[in-house]
PDB file of C-alpha atoms in Angstrom:
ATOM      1  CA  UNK A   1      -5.955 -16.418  23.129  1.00 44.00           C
ATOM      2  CA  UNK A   2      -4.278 -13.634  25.099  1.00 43.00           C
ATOM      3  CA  UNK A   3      -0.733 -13.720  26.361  1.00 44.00           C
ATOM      4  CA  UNK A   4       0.673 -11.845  29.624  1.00 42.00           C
ATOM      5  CA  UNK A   5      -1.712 -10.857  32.562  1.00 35.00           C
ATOM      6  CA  UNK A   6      -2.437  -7.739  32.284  1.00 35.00           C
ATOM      7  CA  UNK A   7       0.490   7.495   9.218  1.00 34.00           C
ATOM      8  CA  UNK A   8       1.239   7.347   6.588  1.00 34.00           C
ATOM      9  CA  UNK A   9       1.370   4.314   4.868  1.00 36.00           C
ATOM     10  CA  UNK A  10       4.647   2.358   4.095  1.00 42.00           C
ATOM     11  CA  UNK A  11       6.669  -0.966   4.183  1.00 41.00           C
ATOM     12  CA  UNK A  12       9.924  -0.700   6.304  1.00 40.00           C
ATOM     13  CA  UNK A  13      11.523  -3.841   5.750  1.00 40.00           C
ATOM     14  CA  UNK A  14      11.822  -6.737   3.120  1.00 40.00           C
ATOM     15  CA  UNK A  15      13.445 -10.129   3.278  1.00 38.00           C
ATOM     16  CA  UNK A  16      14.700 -11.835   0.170  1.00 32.00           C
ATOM     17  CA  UNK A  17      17.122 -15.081   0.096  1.00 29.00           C
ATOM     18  CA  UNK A  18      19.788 -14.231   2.544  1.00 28.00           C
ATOM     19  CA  UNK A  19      19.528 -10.557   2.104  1.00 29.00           C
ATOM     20  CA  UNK A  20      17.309  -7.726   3.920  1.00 31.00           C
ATOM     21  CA  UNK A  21      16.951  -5.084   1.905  1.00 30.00           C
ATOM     22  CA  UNK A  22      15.994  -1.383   3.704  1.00 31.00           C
ATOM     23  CA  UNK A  23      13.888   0.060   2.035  1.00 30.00           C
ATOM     24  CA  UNK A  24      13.460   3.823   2.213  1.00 31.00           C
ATOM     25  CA  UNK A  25      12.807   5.384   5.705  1.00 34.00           C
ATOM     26  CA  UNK A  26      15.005   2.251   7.085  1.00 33.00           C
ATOM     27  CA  UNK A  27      16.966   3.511   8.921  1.00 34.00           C
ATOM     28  CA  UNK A  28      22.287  10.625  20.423  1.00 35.00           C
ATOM     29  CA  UNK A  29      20.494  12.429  23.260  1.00 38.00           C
ATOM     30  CA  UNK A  30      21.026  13.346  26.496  1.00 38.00           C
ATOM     31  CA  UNK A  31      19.592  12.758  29.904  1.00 39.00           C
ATOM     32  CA  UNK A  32      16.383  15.039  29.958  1.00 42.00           C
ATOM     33  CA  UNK A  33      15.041  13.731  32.955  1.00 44.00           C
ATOM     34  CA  UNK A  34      11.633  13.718  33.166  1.00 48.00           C
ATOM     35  CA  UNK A  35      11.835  14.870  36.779  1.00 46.00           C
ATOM     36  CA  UNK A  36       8.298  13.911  37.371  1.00 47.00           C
ATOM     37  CA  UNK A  37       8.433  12.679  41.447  1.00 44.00           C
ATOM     38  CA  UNK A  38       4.976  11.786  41.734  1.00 44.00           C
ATOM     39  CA  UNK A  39       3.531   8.531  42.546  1.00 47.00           C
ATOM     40  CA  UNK A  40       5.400   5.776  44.255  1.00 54.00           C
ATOM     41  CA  UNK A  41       8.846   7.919  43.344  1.00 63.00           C
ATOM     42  CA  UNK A  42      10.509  10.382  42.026  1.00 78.00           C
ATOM     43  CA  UNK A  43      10.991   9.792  37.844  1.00 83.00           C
ATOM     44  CA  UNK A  44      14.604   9.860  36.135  1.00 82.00           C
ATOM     45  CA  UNK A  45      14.066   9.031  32.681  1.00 87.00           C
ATOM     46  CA  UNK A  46      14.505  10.666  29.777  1.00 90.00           C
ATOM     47  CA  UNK A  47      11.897  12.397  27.274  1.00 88.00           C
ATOM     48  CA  UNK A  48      14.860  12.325  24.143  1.00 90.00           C
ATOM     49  CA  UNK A  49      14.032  10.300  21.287  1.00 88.00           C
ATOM     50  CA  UNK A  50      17.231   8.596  21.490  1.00 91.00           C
ATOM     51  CA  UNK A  51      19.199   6.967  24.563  1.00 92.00           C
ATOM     52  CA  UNK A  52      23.001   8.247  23.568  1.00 92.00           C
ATOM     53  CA  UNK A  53      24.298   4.565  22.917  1.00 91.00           C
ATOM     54  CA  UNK A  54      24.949   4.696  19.909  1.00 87.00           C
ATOM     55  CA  UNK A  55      24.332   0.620  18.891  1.00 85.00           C
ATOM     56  CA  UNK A  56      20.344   1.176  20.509  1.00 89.00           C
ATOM     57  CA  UNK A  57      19.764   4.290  19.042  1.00 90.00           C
ATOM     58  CA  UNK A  58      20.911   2.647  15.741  1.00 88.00           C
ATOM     59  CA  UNK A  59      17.828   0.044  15.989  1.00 90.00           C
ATOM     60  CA  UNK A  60      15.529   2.815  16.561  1.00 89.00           C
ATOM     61  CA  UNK A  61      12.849   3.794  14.338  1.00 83.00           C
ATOM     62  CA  UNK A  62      12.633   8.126  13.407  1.00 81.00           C
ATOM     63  CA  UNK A  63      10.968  10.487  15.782  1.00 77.00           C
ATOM     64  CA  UNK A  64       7.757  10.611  12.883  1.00 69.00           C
ATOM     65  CA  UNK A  65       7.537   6.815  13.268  1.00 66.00           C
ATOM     66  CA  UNK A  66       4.203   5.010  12.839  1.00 62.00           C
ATOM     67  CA  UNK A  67       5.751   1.862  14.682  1.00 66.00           C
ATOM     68  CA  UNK A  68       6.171   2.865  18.141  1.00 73.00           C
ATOM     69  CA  UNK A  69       3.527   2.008  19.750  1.00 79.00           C
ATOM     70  CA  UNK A  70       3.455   4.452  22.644  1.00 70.00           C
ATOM     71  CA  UNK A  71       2.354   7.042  20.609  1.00 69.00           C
ATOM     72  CA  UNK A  72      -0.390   5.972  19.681  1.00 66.00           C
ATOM     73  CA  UNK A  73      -3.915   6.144  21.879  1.00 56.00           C
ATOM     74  CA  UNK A  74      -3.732   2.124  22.190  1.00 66.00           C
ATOM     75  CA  UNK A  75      -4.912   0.396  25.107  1.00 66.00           C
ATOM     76  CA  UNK A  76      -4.472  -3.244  25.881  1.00 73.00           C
ATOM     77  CA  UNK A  77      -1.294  -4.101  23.591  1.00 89.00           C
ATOM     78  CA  UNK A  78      -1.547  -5.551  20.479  1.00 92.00           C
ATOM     79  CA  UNK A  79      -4.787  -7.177  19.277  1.00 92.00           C
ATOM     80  CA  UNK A  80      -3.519  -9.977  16.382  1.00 94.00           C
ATOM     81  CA  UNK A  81      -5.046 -11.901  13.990  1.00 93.00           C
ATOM     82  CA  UNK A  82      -3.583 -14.682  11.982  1.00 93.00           C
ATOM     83  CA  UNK A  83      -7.028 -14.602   9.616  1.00 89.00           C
ATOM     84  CA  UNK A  84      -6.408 -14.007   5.586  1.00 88.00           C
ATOM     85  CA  UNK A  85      -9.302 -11.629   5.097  1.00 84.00           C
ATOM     86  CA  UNK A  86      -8.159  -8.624   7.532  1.00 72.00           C
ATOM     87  CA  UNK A  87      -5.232  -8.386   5.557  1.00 74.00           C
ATOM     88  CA  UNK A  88      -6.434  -8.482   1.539  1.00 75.00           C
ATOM     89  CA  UNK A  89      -6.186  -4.495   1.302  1.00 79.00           C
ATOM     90  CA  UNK A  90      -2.655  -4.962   1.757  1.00 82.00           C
ATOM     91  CA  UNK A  91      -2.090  -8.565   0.708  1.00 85.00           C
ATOM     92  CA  UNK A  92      -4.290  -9.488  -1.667  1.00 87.00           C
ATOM     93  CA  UNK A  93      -5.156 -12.824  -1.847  1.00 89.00           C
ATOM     94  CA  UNK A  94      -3.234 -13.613   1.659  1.00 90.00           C
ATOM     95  CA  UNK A  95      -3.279 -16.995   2.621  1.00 92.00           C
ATOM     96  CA  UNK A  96      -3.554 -17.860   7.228  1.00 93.00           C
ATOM     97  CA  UNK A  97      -0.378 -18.895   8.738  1.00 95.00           C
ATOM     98  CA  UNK A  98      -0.058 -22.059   8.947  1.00 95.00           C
ATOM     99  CA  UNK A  99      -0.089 -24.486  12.688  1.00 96.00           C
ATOM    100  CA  UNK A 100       3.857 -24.541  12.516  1.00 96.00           C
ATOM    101  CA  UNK A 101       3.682 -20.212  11.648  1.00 96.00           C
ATOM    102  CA  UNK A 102       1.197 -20.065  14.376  1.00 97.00           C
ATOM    103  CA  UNK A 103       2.835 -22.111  17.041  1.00 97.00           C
ATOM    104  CA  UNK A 104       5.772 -19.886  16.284  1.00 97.00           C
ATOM    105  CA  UNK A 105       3.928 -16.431  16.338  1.00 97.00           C
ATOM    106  CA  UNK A 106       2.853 -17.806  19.770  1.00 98.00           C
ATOM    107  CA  UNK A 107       5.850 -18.719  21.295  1.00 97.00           C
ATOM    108  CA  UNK A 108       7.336 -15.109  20.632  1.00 97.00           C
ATOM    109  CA  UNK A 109       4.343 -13.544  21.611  1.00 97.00           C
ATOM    110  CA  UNK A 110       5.060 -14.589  25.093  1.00 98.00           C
ATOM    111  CA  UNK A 111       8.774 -14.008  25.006  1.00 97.00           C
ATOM    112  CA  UNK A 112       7.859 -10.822  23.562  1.00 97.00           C
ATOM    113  CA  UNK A 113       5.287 -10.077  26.616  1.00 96.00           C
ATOM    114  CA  UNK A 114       8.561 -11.635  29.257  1.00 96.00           C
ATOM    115  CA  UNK A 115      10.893  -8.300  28.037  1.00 95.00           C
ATOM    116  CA  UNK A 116       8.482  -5.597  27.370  1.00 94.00           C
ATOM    117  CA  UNK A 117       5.211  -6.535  29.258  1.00 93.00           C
ATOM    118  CA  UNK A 118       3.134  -5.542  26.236  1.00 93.00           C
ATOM    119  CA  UNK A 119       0.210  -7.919  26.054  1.00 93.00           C
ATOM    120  CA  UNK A 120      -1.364 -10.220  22.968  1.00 95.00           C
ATOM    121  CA  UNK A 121      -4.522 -10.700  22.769  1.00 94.00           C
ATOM    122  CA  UNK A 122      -6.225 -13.064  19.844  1.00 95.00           C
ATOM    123  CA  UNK A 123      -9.011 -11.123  18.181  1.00 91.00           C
ATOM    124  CA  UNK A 124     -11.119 -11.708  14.763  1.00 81.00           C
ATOM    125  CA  UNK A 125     -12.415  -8.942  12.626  1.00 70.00           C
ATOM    126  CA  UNK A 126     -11.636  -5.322  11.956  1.00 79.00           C
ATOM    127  CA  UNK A 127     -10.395  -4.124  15.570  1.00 85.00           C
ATOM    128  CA  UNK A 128      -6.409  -6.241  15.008  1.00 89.00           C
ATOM    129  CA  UNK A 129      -4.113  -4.041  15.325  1.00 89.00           C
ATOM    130  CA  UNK A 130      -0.926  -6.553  14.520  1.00 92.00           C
ATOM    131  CA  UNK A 131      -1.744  -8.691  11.465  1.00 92.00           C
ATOM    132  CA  UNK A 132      -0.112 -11.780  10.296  1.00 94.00           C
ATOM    133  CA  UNK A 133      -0.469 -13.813   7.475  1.00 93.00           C
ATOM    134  CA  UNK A 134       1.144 -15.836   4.457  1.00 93.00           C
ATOM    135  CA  UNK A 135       1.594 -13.709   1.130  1.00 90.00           C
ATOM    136  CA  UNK A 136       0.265 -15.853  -1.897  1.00 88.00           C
ATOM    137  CA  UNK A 137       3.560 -15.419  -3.614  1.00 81.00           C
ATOM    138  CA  UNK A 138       5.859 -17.523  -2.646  1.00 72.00           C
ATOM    139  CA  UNK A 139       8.914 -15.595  -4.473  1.00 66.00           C
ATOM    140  CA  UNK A 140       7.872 -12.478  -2.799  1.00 64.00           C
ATOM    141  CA  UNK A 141       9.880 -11.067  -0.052  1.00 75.00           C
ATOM    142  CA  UNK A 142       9.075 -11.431   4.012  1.00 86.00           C
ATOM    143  CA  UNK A 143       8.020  -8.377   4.856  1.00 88.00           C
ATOM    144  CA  UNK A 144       6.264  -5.967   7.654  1.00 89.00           C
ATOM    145  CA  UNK A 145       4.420  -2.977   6.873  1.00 87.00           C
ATOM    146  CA  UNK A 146       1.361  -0.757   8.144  1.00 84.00           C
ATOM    147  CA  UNK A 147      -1.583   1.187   7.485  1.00 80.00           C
ATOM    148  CA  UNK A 148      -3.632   4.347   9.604  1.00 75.00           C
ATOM    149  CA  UNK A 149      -4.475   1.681  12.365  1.00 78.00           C
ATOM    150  CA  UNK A 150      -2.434  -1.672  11.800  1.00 84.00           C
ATOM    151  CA  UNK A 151       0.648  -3.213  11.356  1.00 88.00           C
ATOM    152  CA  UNK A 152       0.917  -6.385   8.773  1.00 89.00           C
ATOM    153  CA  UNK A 153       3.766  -8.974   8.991  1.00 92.00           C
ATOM    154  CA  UNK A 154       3.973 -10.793   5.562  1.00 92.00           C
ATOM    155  CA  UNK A 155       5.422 -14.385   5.894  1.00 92.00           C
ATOM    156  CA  UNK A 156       5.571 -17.040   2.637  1.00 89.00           C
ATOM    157  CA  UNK A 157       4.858 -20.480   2.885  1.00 87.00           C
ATOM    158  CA  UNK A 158       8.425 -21.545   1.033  1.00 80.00           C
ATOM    159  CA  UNK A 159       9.695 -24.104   3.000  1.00 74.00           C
ATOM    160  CA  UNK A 160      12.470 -25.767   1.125  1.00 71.00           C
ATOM    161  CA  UNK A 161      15.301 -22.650   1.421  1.00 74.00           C
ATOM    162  CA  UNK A 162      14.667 -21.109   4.337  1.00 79.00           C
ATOM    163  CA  UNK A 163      11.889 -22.495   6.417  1.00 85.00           C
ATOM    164  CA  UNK A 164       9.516 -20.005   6.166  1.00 89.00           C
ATOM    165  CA  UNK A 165       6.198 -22.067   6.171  1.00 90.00           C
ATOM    166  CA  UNK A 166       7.543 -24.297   9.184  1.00 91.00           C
ATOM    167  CA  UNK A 167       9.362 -21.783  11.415  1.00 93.00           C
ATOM    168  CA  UNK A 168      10.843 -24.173  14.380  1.00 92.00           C
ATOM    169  CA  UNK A 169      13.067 -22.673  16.690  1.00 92.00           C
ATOM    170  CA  UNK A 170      16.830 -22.515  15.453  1.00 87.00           C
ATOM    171  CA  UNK A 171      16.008 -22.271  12.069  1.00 87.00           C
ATOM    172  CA  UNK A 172      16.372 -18.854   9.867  1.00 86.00           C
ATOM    173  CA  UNK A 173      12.258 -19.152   9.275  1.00 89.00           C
ATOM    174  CA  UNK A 174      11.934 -18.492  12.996  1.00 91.00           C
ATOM    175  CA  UNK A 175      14.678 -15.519  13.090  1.00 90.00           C
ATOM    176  CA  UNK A 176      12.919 -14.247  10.579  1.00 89.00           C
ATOM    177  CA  UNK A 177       9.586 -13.808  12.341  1.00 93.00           C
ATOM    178  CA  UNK A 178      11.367 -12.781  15.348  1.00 93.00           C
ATOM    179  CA  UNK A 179      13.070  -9.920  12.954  1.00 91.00           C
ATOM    180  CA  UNK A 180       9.744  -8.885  10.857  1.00 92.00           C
ATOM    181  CA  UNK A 181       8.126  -8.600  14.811  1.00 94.00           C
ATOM    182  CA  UNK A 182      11.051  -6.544  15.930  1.00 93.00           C
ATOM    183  CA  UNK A 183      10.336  -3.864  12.922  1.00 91.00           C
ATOM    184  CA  UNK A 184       6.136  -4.077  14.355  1.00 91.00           C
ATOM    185  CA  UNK A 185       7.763  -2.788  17.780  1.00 92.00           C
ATOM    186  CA  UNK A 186       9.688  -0.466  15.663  1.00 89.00           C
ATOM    187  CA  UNK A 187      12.828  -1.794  15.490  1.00 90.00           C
ATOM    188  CA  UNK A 188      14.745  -1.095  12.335  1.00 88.00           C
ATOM    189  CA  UNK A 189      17.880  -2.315  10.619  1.00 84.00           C
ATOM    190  CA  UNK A 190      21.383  -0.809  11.871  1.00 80.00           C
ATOM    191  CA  UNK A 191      24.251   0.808   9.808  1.00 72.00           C
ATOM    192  CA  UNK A 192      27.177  -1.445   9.944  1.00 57.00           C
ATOM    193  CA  UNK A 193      28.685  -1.424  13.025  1.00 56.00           C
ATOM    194  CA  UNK A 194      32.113  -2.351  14.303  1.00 51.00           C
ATOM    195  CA  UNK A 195      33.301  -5.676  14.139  1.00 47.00           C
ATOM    196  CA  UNK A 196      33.654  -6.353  17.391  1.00 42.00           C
ATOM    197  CA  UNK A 197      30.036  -5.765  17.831  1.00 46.00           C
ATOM    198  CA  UNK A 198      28.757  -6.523  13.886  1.00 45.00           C
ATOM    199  CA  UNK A 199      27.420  -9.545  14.889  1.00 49.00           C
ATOM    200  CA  UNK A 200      23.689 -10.898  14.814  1.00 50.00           C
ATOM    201  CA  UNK A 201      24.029 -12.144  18.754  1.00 53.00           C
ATOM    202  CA  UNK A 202      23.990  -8.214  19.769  1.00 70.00           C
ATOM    203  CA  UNK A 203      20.566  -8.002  17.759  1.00 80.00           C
ATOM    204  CA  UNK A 204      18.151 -10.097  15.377  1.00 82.00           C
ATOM    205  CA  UNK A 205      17.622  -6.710  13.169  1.00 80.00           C
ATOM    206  CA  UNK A 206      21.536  -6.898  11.699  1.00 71.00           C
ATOM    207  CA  UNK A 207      21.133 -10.331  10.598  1.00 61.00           C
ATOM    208  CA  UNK A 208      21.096 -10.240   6.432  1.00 50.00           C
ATOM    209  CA  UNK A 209      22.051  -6.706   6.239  1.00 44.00           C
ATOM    210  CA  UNK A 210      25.622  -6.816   7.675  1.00 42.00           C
ATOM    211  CA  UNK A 211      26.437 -10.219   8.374  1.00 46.00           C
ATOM    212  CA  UNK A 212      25.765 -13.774   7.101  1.00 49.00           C
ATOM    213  CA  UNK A 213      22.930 -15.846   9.065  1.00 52.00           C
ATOM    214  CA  UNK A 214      25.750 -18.364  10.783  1.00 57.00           C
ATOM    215  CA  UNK A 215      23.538 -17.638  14.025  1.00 67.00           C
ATOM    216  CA  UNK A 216      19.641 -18.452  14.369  1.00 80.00           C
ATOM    217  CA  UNK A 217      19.004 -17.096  17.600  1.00 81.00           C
ATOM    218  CA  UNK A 218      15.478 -17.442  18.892  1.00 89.00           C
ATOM    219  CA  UNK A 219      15.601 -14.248  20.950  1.00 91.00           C
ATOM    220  CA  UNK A 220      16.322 -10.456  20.675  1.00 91.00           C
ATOM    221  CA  UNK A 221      20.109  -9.838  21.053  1.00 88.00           C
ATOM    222  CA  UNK A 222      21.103  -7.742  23.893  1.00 88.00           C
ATOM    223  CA  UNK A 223      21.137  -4.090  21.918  1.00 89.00           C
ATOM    224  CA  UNK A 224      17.185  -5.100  20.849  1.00 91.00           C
ATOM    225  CA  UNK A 225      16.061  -5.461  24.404  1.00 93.00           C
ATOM    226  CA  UNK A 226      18.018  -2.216  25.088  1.00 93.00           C
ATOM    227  CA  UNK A 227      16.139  -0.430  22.298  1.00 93.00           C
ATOM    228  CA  UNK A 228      13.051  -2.287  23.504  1.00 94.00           C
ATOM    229  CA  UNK A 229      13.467  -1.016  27.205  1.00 94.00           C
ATOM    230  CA  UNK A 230      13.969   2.354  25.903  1.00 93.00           C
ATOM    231  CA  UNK A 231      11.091   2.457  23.556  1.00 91.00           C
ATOM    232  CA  UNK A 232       8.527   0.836  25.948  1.00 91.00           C
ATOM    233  CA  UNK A 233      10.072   0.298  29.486  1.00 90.00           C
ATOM    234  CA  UNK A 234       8.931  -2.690  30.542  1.00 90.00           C
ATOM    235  CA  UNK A 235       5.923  -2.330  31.162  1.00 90.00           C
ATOM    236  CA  UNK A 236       3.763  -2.317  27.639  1.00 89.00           C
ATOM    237  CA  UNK A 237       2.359   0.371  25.866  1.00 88.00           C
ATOM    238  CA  UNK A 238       1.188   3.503  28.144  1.00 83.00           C
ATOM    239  CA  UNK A 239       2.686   2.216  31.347  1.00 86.00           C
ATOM    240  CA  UNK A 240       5.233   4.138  33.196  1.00 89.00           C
ATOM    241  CA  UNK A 241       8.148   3.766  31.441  1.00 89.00           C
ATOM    242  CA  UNK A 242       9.137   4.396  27.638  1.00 87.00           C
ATOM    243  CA  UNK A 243       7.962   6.997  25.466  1.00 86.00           C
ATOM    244  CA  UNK A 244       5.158   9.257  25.653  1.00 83.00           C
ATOM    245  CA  UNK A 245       5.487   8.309  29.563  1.00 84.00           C
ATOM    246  CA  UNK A 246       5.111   9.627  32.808  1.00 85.00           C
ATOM    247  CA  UNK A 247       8.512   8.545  33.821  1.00 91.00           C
ATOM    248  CA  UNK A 248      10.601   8.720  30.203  1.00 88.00           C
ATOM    249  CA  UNK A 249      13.027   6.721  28.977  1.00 90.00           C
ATOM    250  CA  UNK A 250      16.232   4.884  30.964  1.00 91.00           C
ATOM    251  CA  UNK A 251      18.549   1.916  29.923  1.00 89.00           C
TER     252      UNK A 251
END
């Protein structure tokens, strides 16, 4: 099923009972322009790592990160696969998502696709590139992590705390696969911020670390999609816009 029309090895984010934990490598620049004025116009982004807001570049993954996408020779977006077996090097034993995981997965997908016009694409075998399935352990923590040519987003089928195994919109199981997809587009969790602005409606990645859950949204906050936009534009991986661009970076 596709969605939208057109290394080292490490884990960078773990989920247990209310709590994220940051592991280690969990985590402002100028303008830059790029100053390219080819093509339809003349380019003003940036080519700095970071934007210079301090609340997106706090979501933002190092400069040495394997998790943005636009630095990698990837063509097409992200290839996924909810199958057990393309996951067992890193999970072993994995067990598929579920219908209710699935359904879930699919629905952010798209919204995923609406902000940053990176494309899904349903694959089997070897060639996914974004891999999710169910870790056997149901005690073990939600977590993301990747490998030389994939990222893995480890779910548990506990349903009785937290929802988990039936992620329906509004409940923490479904922030929580909306957070553990924000660290695959290399989102990562933010210092504490100000209290004004310390709240999980600026951003699905504080949620746990900074601030109780009392909010499920079922969307990025609003410094997300800025980090998002600056990361990949909005249009997907190797478009005009985002990193490792023609064009740069802009807010």
């Amino acid at each position: 099923m596709g969605v939208g029309s057109n290394a080292t090895n490490g884990r960078l984010c773990c989920i247990a009972a209310l709590c994220l934990a940051g592991l280690s490598g969990c985590g402002g620049g100028g303008s830059d322009a790029a100053g390219d004025g080819a093509g339809a116009g003349a380019c003003t982004g940036s080519r700095d790592h970071y934007s210079g807001n301090a609340l997106v570049d706090s979501l933002i993954s190092g400069p040495s990160s394997s998790w943005l996408w636009n630095f990698r020779a990837v063509s097409g977006g992200f290839k996924y696969s909810f199958e057990p077996g393309v996951a067992v090097s890193v999970v072993p034993g994995a067990i598929a998502f579920n219908a209710s995981q699935r359904q879930a997965a699919l629905e952010m997908f798209a919204y995923i696709h609406s902000v940053t016009g990176i494309e899904f694409t349903e694959t089997s075998g070897g060639e996914a590139n974004l891999r999710l399935v169910n870790s056997p352990d149901r005690s073990r923590s939600v977590f993301t992590t990747w490998d030389q040519s994939s990222t893995y987003v480890v779910m548990t089928l506990e349903s009785v705390l937290f929802d988990f195994g039936d992620p329906r919109p509004g409940t923490y199981g479904y922030l929580t696969l909306l957070h553990e997809l924000g660290h695959a587009l290399g989102l990562i969790h933010p210092p504490a911020l100000p209290n004004a602005v310390d709240s999980n409606m600026g951003s699905a990645l504080v949620c746990g670390t900074n601030v109780d859950c009392n909010n499920t949204p079922t969307t990025f906050g609003r410094n997300d999609l800025l980090a998002l936009k600056w990361i990949y534009g909005a249009d997907g991986f190797g478009g005009e816009y985002g990193y490792n661009s023609r064009c740069g970076s802009t807010l």
